[in-house]
XYZ file of C-alpha atoms in Angstrom:
361
model
C 109.705 119.631 56.498
C 111.175 121.590 59.398
C 109.372 119.741 62.204
C 112.306 117.727 63.558
C 114.764 120.630 63.286
C 112.531 123.170 65.006
C 111.612 120.766 67.801
C 115.281 120.452 68.783
C 115.958 124.200 68.996
C 115.670 124.453 72.778
C 117.689 127.689 72.980
C 115.867 129.605 70.248
C 118.963 129.948 68.060
C 117.167 129.569 64.713
C 115.230 132.814 65.184
C 117.595 134.246 67.761
C 118.805 137.189 65.653
C 115.394 138.186 64.253
C 114.408 140.610 67.003
C 112.161 142.727 64.777
C 110.254 139.829 63.272
C 106.516 140.611 63.261
C 105.093 137.800 61.181
C 106.091 134.189 60.592
C 104.440 131.308 58.775
C 105.462 127.853 59.992
C 102.369 126.052 58.727
C 102.459 122.592 57.145
C 105.807 121.553 58.628
C 104.644 118.564 60.697
C 105.913 120.223 63.855
C 105.130 117.974 66.877
C 106.283 120.465 69.493
C 108.137 123.737 69.903
C 110.547 124.282 72.824
C 109.812 126.802 75.541
C 112.305 129.420 74.331
C 111.890 128.945 70.586
C 110.382 132.463 70.144
C 112.312 134.125 72.976
C 113.682 136.896 70.698
C 110.362 137.724 69.007
C 108.809 140.190 71.427
C 107.428 142.244 68.474
C 105.585 139.342 66.896
C 102.098 140.197 65.552
C 101.079 137.238 63.384
C 102.126 133.712 64.321
C 100.911 131.028 61.907
C 101.322 127.432 63.131
C 98.357 125.809 61.421
C 98.434 122.367 59.816
C 101.059 120.869 62.131
C 101.120 118.140 64.782
C 101.154 120.286 67.907
C 99.480 118.727 70.945
C 100.185 121.559 73.352
C 101.292 125.191 73.453
C 104.530 124.568 75.308
C 106.393 127.593 73.918
C 106.458 131.023 75.564
C 104.319 133.771 73.976
C 103.495 135.975 76.972
C 106.265 138.430 75.966
C 104.569 139.061 72.575
C 102.526 142.040 73.743
C 101.784 143.122 70.152
C 100.419 139.755 69.099
C 97.304 140.052 66.915
C 96.814 136.494 65.675
C 97.910 133.075 66.861
C 96.711 130.576 64.273
C 97.055 127.079 65.635
C 94.214 125.505 63.674
C 94.408 122.000 62.200
C 96.701 120.568 64.863
C 96.326 117.855 67.514
C 95.233 119.950 70.477
C 92.811 118.266 72.873
C 92.667 121.339 75.078
C 94.687 124.354 76.202
C 96.555 123.512 79.395
C 96.853 125.819 82.396
C 100.327 127.083 81.406
C 99.124 128.193 77.972
C 95.860 129.590 79.376
C 97.784 131.753 81.817
C 99.880 133.145 78.965
C 96.827 133.865 76.832
C 95.028 135.487 79.756
C 98.017 137.758 80.233
C 97.949 138.718 76.547
C 94.195 139.426 76.742
C 94.886 142.128 79.281
C 97.494 143.819 77.049
C 96.260 143.392 73.478
C 93.203 142.594 71.436
C 94.522 139.407 69.870
C 92.798 136.411 68.263
C 93.554 132.708 68.523
C 92.287 130.157 66.024
C 91.716 126.631 67.363
C 89.554 125.415 64.512
C 89.832 121.763 63.376
C 91.539 120.516 66.519
C 90.188 117.412 68.325
C 89.053 119.508 71.278
C 87.555 117.650 74.238
C 84.459 118.778 76.142
C 84.663 116.299 79.010
C 84.848 116.492 82.786
C 88.631 116.083 82.619
C 88.877 119.323 80.612
C 86.011 121.335 82.096
C 88.420 124.109 83.122
C 89.394 124.490 79.470
C 85.724 124.750 78.410
C 85.134 127.331 81.131
C 88.151 129.254 79.852
C 86.660 129.278 76.339
C 83.536 130.926 77.785
C 85.589 133.763 79.262
C 87.767 134.003 76.135
C 85.051 133.570 73.521
C 85.518 136.958 71.852
C 89.216 136.163 71.329
C 88.509 132.797 69.684
C 88.288 133.195 65.923
C 85.396 131.270 64.339
C 84.599 129.670 67.707
C 81.108 128.786 66.494
C 82.687 126.458 63.941
C 84.749 124.545 66.499
C 83.926 120.886 67.053
C 84.202 119.461 70.525
C 84.100 115.774 71.466
C 81.949 114.756 74.440
C 82.583 111.980 76.956
C 80.323 109.720 74.873
C 82.556 110.164 71.837
C 80.091 112.382 69.983
C 81.197 115.590 68.299
C 79.203 118.763 68.729
C 79.610 122.185 67.177
C 80.138 124.982 69.697
C 77.162 127.072 68.618
C 76.986 128.349 72.193
C 80.071 127.820 74.329
C 78.122 128.843 77.432
C 75.426 126.207 76.838
C 78.071 123.551 76.341
C 79.780 124.574 79.567
C 76.560 124.633 81.610
C 75.554 121.194 80.334
C 79.011 119.833 81.041
C 79.058 121.359 84.521
C 75.752 119.683 85.358
C 76.926 116.316 84.029
C 80.237 116.536 85.857
C 78.503 117.543 89.090
C 76.348 114.414 88.861
C 79.445 112.377 88.062
C 81.281 113.883 91.021
C 78.345 113.081 93.294
C 78.349 109.519 92.006
C 82.110 109.252 92.484
C 81.858 110.663 96.009
C 78.971 108.314 96.771
C 80.854 105.274 95.505
C 84.021 106.337 97.323
C 82.033 106.900 100.501
C 80.361 103.513 100.185
C 83.718 101.823 99.634
C 85.187 103.666 102.625
C 82.250 102.666 104.831
C 82.560 99.059 103.642
C 86.286 99.044 104.428
C 85.638 100.554 107.871
C 82.938 97.971 108.601
C 85.194 95.185 107.336
C 88.127 96.391 109.430
C 85.863 96.873 112.427
C 84.494 93.359 111.986
C 87.993 91.891 111.732
C 89.170 93.828 114.774
C 86.123 92.666 116.736
C 86.526 89.067 115.610
C 90.198 88.946 116.533
C 90.003 91.397 119.441
C 91.272 88.919 122.015
C 94.151 87.842 119.802
C 95.097 91.482 119.175
C 94.965 92.316 122.877
C 96.930 89.220 123.752
C 99.756 89.860 121.304
C 99.859 93.551 122.198
C 100.437 92.818 125.874
C 102.771 89.910 125.135
C 104.991 92.192 123.083
C 104.819 94.765 125.845
C 105.736 92.195 128.492
C 108.576 90.695 126.437
C 109.996 94.153 125.802
C 110.112 95.204 129.430
C 110.882 91.843 131.055
C 114.334 91.947 132.656
C 114.868 88.171 132.539
C 114.206 87.152 128.925
C 115.213 83.506 129.563
C 111.924 83.047 131.413
C 110.007 83.678 128.215
C 111.346 80.891 126.001
C 108.509 79.051 124.306
C 109.891 75.621 125.271
C 110.705 76.462 128.885
C 109.854 74.020 131.679
C 110.228 76.455 134.583
C 107.191 78.472 135.604
C 106.865 80.921 138.449
C 103.524 79.396 139.467
C 101.733 76.108 139.079
C 98.286 77.625 138.643
C 96.853 81.054 137.981
C 93.390 81.351 139.527
C 90.910 83.646 137.780
C 87.846 84.544 139.808
C 85.309 87.269 140.451
C 85.895 89.474 143.454
C 82.558 88.356 144.940
C 83.922 84.793 145.087
C 87.152 85.729 146.838
C 86.181 84.143 150.185
C 85.995 80.689 148.574
C 89.310 81.234 146.798
C 91.219 82.762 149.722
C 90.088 80.142 152.226
C 88.933 76.826 150.774
C 90.805 76.794 147.443
C 94.035 78.188 148.874
C 93.933 75.677 151.742
C 93.255 72.608 149.578
C 95.566 73.338 146.667
C 98.481 75.315 148.012
C 98.787 74.470 151.698
C 97.807 70.800 151.532
C 98.631 69.757 147.957
C 101.684 71.997 147.534
C 100.422 73.560 144.305
C 101.680 77.130 144.131
C 98.904 79.518 143.176
C 99.002 82.936 141.553
C 96.257 85.163 142.966
C 95.774 88.685 141.702
C 95.232 90.059 145.200
C 98.580 88.621 146.292
C 100.868 88.204 143.298
C 100.067 91.001 140.844
C 102.837 93.585 140.586
C 101.833 97.059 141.767
C 102.319 99.744 139.132
C 101.518 97.468 136.180
C 98.176 97.835 134.458
C 95.620 95.092 135.080
C 95.758 93.655 131.553
C 99.538 93.294 131.641
C 99.418 91.674 135.080
C 96.800 89.176 133.893
C 98.719 88.088 130.797
C 101.984 87.958 132.740
C 100.351 85.741 135.382
C 98.864 83.394 132.764
C 102.146 83.187 130.877
C 104.119 82.475 134.061
C 101.720 79.774 135.282
C 101.639 76.170 134.120
C 97.838 76.016 134.257
C 94.928 78.428 134.597
C 91.827 77.684 136.662
C 88.615 79.651 136.167
C 86.210 79.792 139.122
C 83.069 79.931 137.020
C 80.035 81.671 138.500
C 77.417 84.211 137.562
C 79.634 86.836 139.160
C 82.492 85.781 136.883
C 80.360 86.026 133.744
C 79.327 89.548 134.739
C 82.933 90.598 135.295
C 84.764 92.261 132.400
C 88.166 91.257 133.720
C 86.925 87.742 134.390
C 86.050 87.186 130.733
C 89.286 88.927 129.802
C 91.238 86.372 131.862
C 89.364 83.500 130.230
C 90.050 84.728 126.689
C 93.693 85.512 127.380
C 94.179 81.998 128.756
C 92.652 80.653 125.528
C 95.086 82.753 123.481
C 98.002 81.522 125.598
C 96.948 77.917 125.017
C 96.718 78.401 121.238
C 99.650 80.664 120.429
C 102.230 80.029 123.156
C 101.613 76.452 124.287
C 100.925 74.893 120.862
C 97.287 74.090 121.678
C 98.196 72.457 124.987
C 95.171 72.367 127.298
C 96.117 74.688 130.137
C 92.633 75.954 130.991
C 90.295 74.323 133.506
C 86.840 75.485 134.518
C 85.571 74.977 138.051
C 81.815 75.536 138.174
C 81.374 77.022 141.603
C 77.634 77.455 140.974
C 75.008 75.504 139.082
C 74.632 77.186 135.685
C 72.393 76.511 132.715
C 73.875 76.123 129.256
C 71.818 79.010 127.911
C 73.437 81.321 130.464
C 76.928 80.606 129.143
C 78.648 82.516 126.318
C 79.529 80.472 123.252
C 83.256 80.464 124.046
C 82.559 79.022 127.513
C 80.317 76.343 126.006
C 83.100 75.353 123.617
C 85.442 74.896 126.554
C 82.835 72.839 128.422
C 82.445 70.575 125.392
C 86.172 69.860 125.500
C 85.583 68.290 128.974
C 88.040 70.685 130.649
C 85.706 71.446 133.519
C 84.638 70.138 136.905
C 81.667 71.000 139.116
C 82.064 71.985 142.736
C 79.870 69.676 144.871
C 77.702 70.410 147.901
C 78.337 67.240 149.926
C 81.301 66.041 151.973
C 81.994 62.906 149.910
C 81.763 64.883 146.726
C 84.247 67.396 148.095
C 86.906 64.733 148.505
C 86.397 63.431 144.978
C 86.357 66.976 143.595
C 89.658 67.982 145.154
C 91.354 64.748 144.144
C 90.233 65.185 140.523
C 91.268 68.823 140.425
C 94.681 68.182 141.954
C 95.309 65.294 139.549
C 94.347 67.449 136.562
C 96.545 70.333 137.656
C 99.552 68.063 138.214
C 99.218 66.355 134.836
């Protein structure tokens, strides 16, 4: 058997001197493959017999054999003719009236090889005994190619349905992933925003020692978050009672926010640089986007920077029903970190004493 010897002849030396060779019979040699340049010197070849071998592909060059009449590659292991071999055979079709015999190969008529089946349709008159070829379908059944065109049309229809199914499944998976990612982003939106701005602040802060997690020095005692419609109460009553009389240094956005920084960065910087955060809770605050932003960022600061230390206090400036409050506000109320602003003089004194005590704790 010459199979092993021929397979190793990558330079075409075995037939290298036979330039006028027109016919060769290499059948029944158990040849698994032939190198690209094995027949490089045989440009005058007319009859090439490779039947009854173990070839799985036409990897050797034949496009220079312009006089080729017959390529017999029957009884091998070919599943299909790959694009390289098809291009060679198409070139030969345009220069000679040759025949190729693929009989008794385990040819595949599946979606993976639909281009090969289509090629057989266009090459049918060059395929010797094509109507005797057997082709295996995707279901593992063998069918005789009585009509190559009918086989191709049926396969095209089946593959189109398969492609639609594959696209549909892929689309459904993509939509599911998008919904899942969107849900996760929405669920953790405050955490994402918080960490984004914290990284931004840490990167640009000129005095990094102020950002140590275990620091005891803060720029402010209390950051006050409030709606703009409640500013009169904050700028007069609250400022007077807490800062001027109790000596608690407040951070107010109208006074202490740095010009040039975006609002979100200023808010997180103020919360991070303040020992406590006080929310002036009102209907105006609930209707304010930045108000709820301040509340959620203070929650994130408490959880991720202060090791779950309670730094957030709610001051209910107005009477509010539980059903009017968002779930995250209700959770904070249930933790008892809130105090109601009274309407009587005696209550005022108790209120301020309680608030000052809480903020100094």
